[in-house]
Coordinates of C-alpha atoms and ligand atoms in Angstrom, one line a residue:
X14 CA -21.2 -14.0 182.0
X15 CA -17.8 -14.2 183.0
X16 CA -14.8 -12.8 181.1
X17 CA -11.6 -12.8 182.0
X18 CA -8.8 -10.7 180.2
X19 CA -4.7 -11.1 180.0
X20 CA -2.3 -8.4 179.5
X21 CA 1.4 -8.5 179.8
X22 CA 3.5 -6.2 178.0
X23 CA 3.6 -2.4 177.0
X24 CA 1.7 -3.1 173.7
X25 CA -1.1 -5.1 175.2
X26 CA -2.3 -1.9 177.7
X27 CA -3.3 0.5 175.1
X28 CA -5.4 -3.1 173.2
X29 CA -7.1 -3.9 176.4
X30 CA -7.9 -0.3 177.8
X31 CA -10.7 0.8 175.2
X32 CA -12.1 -3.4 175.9
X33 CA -12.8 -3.0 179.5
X34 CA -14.6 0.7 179.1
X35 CA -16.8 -0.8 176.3
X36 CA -17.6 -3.7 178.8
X37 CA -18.1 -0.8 181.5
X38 CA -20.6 1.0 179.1
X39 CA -22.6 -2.1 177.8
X40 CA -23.1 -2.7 181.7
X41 CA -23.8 0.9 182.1
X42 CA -26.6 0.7 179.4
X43 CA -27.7 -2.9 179.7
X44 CA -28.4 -2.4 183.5
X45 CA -26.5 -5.9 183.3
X46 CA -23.5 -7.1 184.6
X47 CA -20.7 -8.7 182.2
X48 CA -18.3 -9.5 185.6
X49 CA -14.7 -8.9 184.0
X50 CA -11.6 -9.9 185.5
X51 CA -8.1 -8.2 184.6
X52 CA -5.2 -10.7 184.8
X53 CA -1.4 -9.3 184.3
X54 CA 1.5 -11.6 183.8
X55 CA 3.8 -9.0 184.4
X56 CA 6.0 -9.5 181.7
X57 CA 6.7 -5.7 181.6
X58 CA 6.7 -4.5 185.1
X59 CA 8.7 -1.3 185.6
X60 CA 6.6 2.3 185.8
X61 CA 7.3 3.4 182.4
X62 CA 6.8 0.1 180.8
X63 CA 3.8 -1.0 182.8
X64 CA 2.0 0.8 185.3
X65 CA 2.3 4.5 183.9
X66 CA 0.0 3.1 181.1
X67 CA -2.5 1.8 183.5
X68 CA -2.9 5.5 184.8
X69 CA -2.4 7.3 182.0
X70 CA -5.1 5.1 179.8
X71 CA -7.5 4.8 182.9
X72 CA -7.0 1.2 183.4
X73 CA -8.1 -0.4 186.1
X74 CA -5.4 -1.9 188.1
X75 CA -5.1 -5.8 187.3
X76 CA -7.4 -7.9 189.8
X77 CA -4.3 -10.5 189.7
X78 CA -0.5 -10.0 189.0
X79 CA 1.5 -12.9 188.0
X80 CA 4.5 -10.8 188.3
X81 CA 6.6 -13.1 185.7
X82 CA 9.1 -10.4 185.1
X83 CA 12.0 -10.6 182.7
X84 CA 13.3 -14.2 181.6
X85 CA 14.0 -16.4 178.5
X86 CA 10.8 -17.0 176.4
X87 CA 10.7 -21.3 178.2
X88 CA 11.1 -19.1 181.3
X89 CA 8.1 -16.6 180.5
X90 CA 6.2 -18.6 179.2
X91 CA 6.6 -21.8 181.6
X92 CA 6.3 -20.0 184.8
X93 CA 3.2 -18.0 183.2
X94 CA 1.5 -20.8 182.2
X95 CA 1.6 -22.9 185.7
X96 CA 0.9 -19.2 187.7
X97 CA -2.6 -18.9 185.0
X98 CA -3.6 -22.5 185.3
X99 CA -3.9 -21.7 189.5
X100 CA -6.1 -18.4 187.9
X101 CA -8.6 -20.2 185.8
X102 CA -9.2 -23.1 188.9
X103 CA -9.9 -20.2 190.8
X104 CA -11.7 -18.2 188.8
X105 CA -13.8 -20.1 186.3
X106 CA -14.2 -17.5 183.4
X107 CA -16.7 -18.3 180.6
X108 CA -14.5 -16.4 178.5
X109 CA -10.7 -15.3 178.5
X110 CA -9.8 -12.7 176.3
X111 CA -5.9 -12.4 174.7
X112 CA -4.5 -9.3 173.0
X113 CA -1.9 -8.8 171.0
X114 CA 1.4 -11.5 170.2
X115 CA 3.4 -11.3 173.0
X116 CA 4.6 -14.5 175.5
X117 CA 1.5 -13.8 177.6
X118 CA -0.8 -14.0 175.0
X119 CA 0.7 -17.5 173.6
X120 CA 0.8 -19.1 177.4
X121 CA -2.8 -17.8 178.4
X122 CA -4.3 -19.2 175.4
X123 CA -2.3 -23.0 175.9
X124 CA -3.7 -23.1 179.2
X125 CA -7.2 -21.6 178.0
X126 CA -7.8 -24.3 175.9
X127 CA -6.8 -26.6 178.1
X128 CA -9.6 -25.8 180.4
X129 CA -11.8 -26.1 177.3
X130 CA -13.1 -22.1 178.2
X131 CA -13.8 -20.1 175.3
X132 CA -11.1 -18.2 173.9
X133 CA -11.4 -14.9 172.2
X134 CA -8.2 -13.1 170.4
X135 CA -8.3 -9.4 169.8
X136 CA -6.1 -8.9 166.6
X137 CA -6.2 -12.0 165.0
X138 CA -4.8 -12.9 161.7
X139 CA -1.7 -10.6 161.8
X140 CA 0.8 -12.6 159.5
X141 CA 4.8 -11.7 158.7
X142 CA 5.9 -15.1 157.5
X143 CA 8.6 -14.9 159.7
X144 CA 9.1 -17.8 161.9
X145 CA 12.6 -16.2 163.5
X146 CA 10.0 -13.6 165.5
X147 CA 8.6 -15.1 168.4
X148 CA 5.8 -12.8 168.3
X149 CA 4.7 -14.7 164.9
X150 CA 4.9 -18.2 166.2
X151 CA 2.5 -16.6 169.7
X152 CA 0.1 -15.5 166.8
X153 CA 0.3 -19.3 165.2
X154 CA -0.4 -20.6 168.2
X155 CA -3.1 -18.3 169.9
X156 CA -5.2 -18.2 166.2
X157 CA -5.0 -21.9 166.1
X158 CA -6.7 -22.0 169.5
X159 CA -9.1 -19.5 169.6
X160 CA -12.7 -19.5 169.3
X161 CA -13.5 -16.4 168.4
X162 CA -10.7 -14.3 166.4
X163 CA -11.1 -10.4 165.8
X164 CA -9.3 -9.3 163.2
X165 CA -8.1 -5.5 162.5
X166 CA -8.1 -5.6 158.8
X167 CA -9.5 -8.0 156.0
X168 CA -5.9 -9.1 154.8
X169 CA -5.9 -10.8 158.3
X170 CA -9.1 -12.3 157.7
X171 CA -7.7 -13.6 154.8
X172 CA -4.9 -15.4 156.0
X173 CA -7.0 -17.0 158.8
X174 CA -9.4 -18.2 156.1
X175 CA -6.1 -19.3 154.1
X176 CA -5.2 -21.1 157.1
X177 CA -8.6 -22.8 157.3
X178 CA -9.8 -21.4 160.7
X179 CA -14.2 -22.3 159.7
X180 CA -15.6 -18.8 158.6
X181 CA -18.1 -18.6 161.7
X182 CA -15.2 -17.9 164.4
X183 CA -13.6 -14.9 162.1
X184 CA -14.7 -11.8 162.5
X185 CA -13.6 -8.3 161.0
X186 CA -13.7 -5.6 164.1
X187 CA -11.1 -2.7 163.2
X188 CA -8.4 -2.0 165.3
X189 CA -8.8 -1.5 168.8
X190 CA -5.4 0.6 169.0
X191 CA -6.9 3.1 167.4
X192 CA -10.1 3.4 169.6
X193 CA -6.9 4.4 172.3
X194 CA -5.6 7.1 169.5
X195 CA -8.9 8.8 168.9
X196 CA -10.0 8.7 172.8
X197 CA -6.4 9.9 173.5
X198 CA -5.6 12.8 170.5
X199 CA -7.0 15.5 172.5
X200 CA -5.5 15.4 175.5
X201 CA -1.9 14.4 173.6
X202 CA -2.1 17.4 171.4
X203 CA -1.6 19.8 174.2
X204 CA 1.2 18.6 175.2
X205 CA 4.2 20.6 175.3
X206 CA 7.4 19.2 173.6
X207 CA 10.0 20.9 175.5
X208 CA 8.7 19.7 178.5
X209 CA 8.1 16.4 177.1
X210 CA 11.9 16.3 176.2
X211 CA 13.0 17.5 179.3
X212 CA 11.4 15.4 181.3
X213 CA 12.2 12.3 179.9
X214 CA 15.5 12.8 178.8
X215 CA 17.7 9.7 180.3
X216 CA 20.3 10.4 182.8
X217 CA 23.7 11.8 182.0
X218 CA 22.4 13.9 179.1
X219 CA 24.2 17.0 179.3
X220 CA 21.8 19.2 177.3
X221 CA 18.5 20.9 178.0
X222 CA 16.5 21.4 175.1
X223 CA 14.9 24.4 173.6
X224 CA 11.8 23.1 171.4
X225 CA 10.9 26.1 168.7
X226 CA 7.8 25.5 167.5
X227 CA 7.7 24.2 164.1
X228 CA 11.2 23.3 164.0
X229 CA 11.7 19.6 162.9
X230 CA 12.3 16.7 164.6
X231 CA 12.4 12.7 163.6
X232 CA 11.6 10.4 166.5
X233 CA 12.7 6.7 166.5
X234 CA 12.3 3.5 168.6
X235 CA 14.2 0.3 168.3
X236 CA 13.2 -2.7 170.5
X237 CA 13.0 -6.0 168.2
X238 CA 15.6 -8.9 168.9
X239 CA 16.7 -8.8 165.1
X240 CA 17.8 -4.9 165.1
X241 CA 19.1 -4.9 168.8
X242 CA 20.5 -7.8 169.4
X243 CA 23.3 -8.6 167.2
X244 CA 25.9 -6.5 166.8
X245 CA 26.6 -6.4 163.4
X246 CA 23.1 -5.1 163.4
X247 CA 22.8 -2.8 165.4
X248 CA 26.1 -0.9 165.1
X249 CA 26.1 -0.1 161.8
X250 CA 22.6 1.2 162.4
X251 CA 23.4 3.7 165.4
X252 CA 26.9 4.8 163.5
X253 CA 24.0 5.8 160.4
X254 CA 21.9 7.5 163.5
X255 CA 25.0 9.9 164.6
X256 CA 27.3 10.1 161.4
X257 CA 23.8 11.4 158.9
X258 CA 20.4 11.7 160.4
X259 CA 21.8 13.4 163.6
X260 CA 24.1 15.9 161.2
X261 CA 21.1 17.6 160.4
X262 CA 18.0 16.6 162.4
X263 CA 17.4 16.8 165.9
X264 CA 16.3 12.7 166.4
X265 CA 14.2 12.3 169.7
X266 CA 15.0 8.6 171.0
X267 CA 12.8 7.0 173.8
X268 CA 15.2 3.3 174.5
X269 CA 13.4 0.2 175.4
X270 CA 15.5 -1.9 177.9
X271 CA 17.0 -4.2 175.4
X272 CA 18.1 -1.5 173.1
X273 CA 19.3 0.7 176.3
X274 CA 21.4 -2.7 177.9
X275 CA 22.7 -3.0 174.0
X276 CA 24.1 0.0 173.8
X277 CA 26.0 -0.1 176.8
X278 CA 27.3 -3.6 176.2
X279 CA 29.2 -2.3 172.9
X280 CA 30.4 0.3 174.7
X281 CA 28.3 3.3 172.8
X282 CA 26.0 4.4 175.4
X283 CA 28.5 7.6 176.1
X284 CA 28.7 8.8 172.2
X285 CA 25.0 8.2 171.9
X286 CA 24.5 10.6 175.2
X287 CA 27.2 13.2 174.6
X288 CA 25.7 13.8 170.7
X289 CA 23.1 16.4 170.9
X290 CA 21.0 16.2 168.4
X291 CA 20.7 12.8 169.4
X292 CA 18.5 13.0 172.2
X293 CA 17.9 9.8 174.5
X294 CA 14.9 9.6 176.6
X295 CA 13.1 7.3 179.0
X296 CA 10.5 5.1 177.6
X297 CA 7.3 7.3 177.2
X298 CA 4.1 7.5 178.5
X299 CA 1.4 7.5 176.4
X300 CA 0.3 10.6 175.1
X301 CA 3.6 11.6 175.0
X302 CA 4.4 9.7 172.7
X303 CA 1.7 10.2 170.3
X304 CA 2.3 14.0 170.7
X305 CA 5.5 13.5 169.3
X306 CA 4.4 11.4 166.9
X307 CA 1.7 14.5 165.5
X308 CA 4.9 16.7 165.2
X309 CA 7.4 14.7 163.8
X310 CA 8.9 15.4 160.4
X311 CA 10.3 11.3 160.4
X312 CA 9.5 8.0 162.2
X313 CA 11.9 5.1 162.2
X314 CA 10.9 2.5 164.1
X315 CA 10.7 -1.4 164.4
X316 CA 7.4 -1.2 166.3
X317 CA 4.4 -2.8 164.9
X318 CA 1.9 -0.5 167.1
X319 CA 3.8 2.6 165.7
X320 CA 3.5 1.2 162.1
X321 CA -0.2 1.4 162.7
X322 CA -0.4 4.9 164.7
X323 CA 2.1 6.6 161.6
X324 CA -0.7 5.7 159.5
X325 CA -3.6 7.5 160.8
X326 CA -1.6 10.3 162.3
X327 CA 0.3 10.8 158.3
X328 CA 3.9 10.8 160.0
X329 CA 6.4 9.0 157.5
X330 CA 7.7 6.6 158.2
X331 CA 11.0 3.9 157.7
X332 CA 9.6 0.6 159.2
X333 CA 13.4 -1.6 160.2
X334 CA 12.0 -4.8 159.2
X335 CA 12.0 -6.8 156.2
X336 CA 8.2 -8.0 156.7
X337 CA 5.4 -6.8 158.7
X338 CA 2.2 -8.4 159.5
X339 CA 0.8 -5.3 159.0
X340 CA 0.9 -4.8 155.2
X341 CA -2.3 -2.2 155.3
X342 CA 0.0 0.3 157.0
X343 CA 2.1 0.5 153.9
X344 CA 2.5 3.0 151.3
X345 CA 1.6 0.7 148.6
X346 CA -1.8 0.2 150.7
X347 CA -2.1 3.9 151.3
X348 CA -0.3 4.3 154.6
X349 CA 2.6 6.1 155.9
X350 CA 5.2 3.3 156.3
X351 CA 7.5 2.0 153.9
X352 CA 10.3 -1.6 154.8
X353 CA 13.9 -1.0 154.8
X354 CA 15.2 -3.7 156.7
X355 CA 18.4 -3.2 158.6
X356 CA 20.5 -2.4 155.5
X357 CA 22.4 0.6 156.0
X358 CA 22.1 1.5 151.8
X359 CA 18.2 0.8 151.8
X360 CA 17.6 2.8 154.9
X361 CA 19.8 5.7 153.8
X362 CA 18.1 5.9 150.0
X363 CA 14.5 5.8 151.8
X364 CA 15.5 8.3 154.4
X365 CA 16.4 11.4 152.3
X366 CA 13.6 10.4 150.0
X367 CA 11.0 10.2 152.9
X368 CA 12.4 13.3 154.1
X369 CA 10.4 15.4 151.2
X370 CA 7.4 13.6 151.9
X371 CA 4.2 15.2 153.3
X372 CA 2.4 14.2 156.2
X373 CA -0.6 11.9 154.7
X374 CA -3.3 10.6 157.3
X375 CA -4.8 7.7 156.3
X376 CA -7.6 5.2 157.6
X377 CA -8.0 1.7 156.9
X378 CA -11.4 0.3 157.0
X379 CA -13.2 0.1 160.6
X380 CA -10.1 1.8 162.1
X381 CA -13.1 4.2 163.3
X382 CA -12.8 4.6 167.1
X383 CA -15.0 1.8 167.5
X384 CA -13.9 -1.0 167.3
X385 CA -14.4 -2.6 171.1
X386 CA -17.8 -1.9 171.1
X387 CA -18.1 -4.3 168.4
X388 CA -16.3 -6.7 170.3
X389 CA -18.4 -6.7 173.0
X390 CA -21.5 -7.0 171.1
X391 CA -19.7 -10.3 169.2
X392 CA -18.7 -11.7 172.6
X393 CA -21.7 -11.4 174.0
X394 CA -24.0 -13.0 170.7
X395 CA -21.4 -15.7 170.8
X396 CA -21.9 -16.7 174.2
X397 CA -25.5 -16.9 173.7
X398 CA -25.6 -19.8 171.0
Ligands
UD1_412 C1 8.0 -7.7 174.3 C2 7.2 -8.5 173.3 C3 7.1 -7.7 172.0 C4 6.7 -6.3 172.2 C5 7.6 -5.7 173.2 C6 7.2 -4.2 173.5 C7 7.3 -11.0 173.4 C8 7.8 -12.2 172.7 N1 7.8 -9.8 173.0 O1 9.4 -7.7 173.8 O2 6.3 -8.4 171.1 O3 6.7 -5.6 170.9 O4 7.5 -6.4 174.4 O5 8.0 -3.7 174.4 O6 6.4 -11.1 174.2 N2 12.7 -5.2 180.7 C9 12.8 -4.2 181.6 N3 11.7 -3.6 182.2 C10 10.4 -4.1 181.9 C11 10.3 -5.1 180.9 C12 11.4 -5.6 180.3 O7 13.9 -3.7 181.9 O8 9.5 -3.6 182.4 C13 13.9 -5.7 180.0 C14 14.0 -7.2 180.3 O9 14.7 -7.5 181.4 C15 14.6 -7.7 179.0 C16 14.2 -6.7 177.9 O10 13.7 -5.6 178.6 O11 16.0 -7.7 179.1 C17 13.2 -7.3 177.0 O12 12.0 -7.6 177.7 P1 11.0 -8.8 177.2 O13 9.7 -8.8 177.9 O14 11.8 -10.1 177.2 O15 10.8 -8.5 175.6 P2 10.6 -7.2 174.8 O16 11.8 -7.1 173.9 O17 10.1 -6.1 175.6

């Protein structure tokens, strides 16, 4: 058997890096060979977005790179879609495997299907309702196509069924993100902040920083189109950042590349860097950034991935969205993560109030380390019938 597997941006490497070592061990143990190909579109493609992950998580490097790089989403998704079609000619998979919601997982499933191969999505189901995010219209798409769809947690088996995808293709796995957290804890715990900090901090930052342990520290990360983009956003959102949570918290930034070009555009890039307890740094690796995730008193963030890691790590955390497709990492479910939108009076009422919370770790169902052996095993039964 055949599979071939499509990664393209930063959220995708930590879903598909626990998929290929389960392949590796059911090889290992089966004294069979499951032949695996590893496609990147290269929609991320700089170190710390891309290949940092690849050596940090073990990953093997990708048998084919598209190298799409930046674009509109026709762009992405057009010039990713001819590029994959030459792929599957070539290499004649009996299975392609998606991750994830991003442009590559949306084009690599069209083109999939097109071929009539057998098309398996790793966390299917995820619903927000909200058709202005192009991640939830690749998640319409790619679930409408696929053959086989693993879902994380049973509210997304749910809407599939709601949706009438035929009970046989759904299956309920766990999340694979969090076979990367457990396999990854242990080596992230021993990190050390300050050199964390210090090594990441962006250019131009005037300050070195002195990390006493057990001193607090709130960590954010803004990405999404509907925070960054507009102005009337994200302004009012970065004058909260300097003029409150900065006066007494020391707020640990890592910018994404939109969020980094935004600030720069509206002409605040030099406030941001010359406040220090506002402290910018590079997109992180890996287990950096779950080691200062473990520590941190506060998480505000945008990021579904971090939603889901807040949860089993306990952090707090103020989710800037109105929605998420990922209601089991909510309070009201038991997790850490609470919506506040981008409403300046909702985020500052939840902040101080989050503030006296405790850390509380929590697990969702099947969220057990485990999950991508159970996607082998489901892959491989399904290719059988
Ligand atoms: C993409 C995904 C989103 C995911 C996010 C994680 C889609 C629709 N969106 O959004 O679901 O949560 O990745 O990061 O697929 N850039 C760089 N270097 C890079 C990659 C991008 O500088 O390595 C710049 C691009 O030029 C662009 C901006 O970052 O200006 C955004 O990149 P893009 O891939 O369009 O979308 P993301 O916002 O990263």
């Amino acid at each position: 058997m055949k599979i071939l597997s499509v990664v393209g941006a930063r959220p995708n490497f930590m879903k598909i890096a626990p998929f290929i070592k389960a392949i590796q061990k059911y090889n290992y143990e089966n004294q069979t060979i499951i032949e695996h190909v590893l496609v990147h579109t290269g929609q991320h493609y700089d170190l710390r977005m891309s290949e940092a992950f690849f050596n940090a998580l073990d990953i093997p490097d990708p048998d084919i790179n598209l190298e799409i790089g930046s674009g509109s989403h026709a762009e992405q998704i057009g010039y990713t879609m001819v590029a994959f079609e030459k792929v599957l000619i070539e290499q004649k998979p009996d299975w392609v495997v998606v991750v994830g919601d991003v442009n590559a997982t949306l084009s690599c499933s069209v083109v999939t299907k097109k071929f009539n191969i057998k098309l398996c999505h790793i966390e299917a189901g995820l619903r927000s309702g909200d058709m202005t995010m192009p991640e939830e219209i690749n998640r319409l798409v790619t679930d409408k196509l696929s053959d086989l769809l693993l879902t994380p947690d049973l509210l997304s088996s749910d809407n599939l069924r709601k949706e009438g995808i035929p009970e046989e293709k759904i299956f309920f796995v766990g999340n694979i993100m969090i076979d990367t957290l457990e396999a990854n804890r242990e080596k992230s715990v021993n990190l050390d902040i300050n050199n964390i900090v210090n090594v990441n901090m962006v250019d131009g930052m005037k300050y070195s920083y002195q990390h006493n342990l057990g001193s607090e520290y709130g960590l954010m990360t803004l990405h999404r189109p509907s925070n960054v983009d507009s102005e009337e956003v994200f302004i009012p959102i970065i004058k909260f950042l300097l003029e409150e949570v900065c006066k007494d918290l020391i707020l640990f930034w890592p910018i994404h590349p939109r969020a980094r070009k935004q600030l720069i555009n509206i002409g605040l890039w030099d406030e941001v860097i010359n406040t220090p307890s506002l402290i910018l740094l590079e997109p992180l690796g890996y287990h950096e950034m779950v080691r200062l995730n473990m520590g941190a008193r506060i998480m505000l963030t945008d990021s579904g991935g971090l939603q889901e890691e807040c949860c089993v790590l306990g952090t707090p955390c103020l989710t800037l969205r109105w929605n998420t497709e990922r209601p089991v990492t909510l309070r009201e479910y038991g997790g850490a993560s609470v919506l506040v939108g981008n409403n300046i009076e909702r985020i500052r009422s939840e902040y101080y109030h989050t503030l006296k919370l405790d850390r509380l770790p929590s697990r969702p169902e099947l969220w057990d380390g485990h999950t991508a052996e159970r996607i082998v095993a489901i892959i491989i039964n399904s290719n059988r019938k």
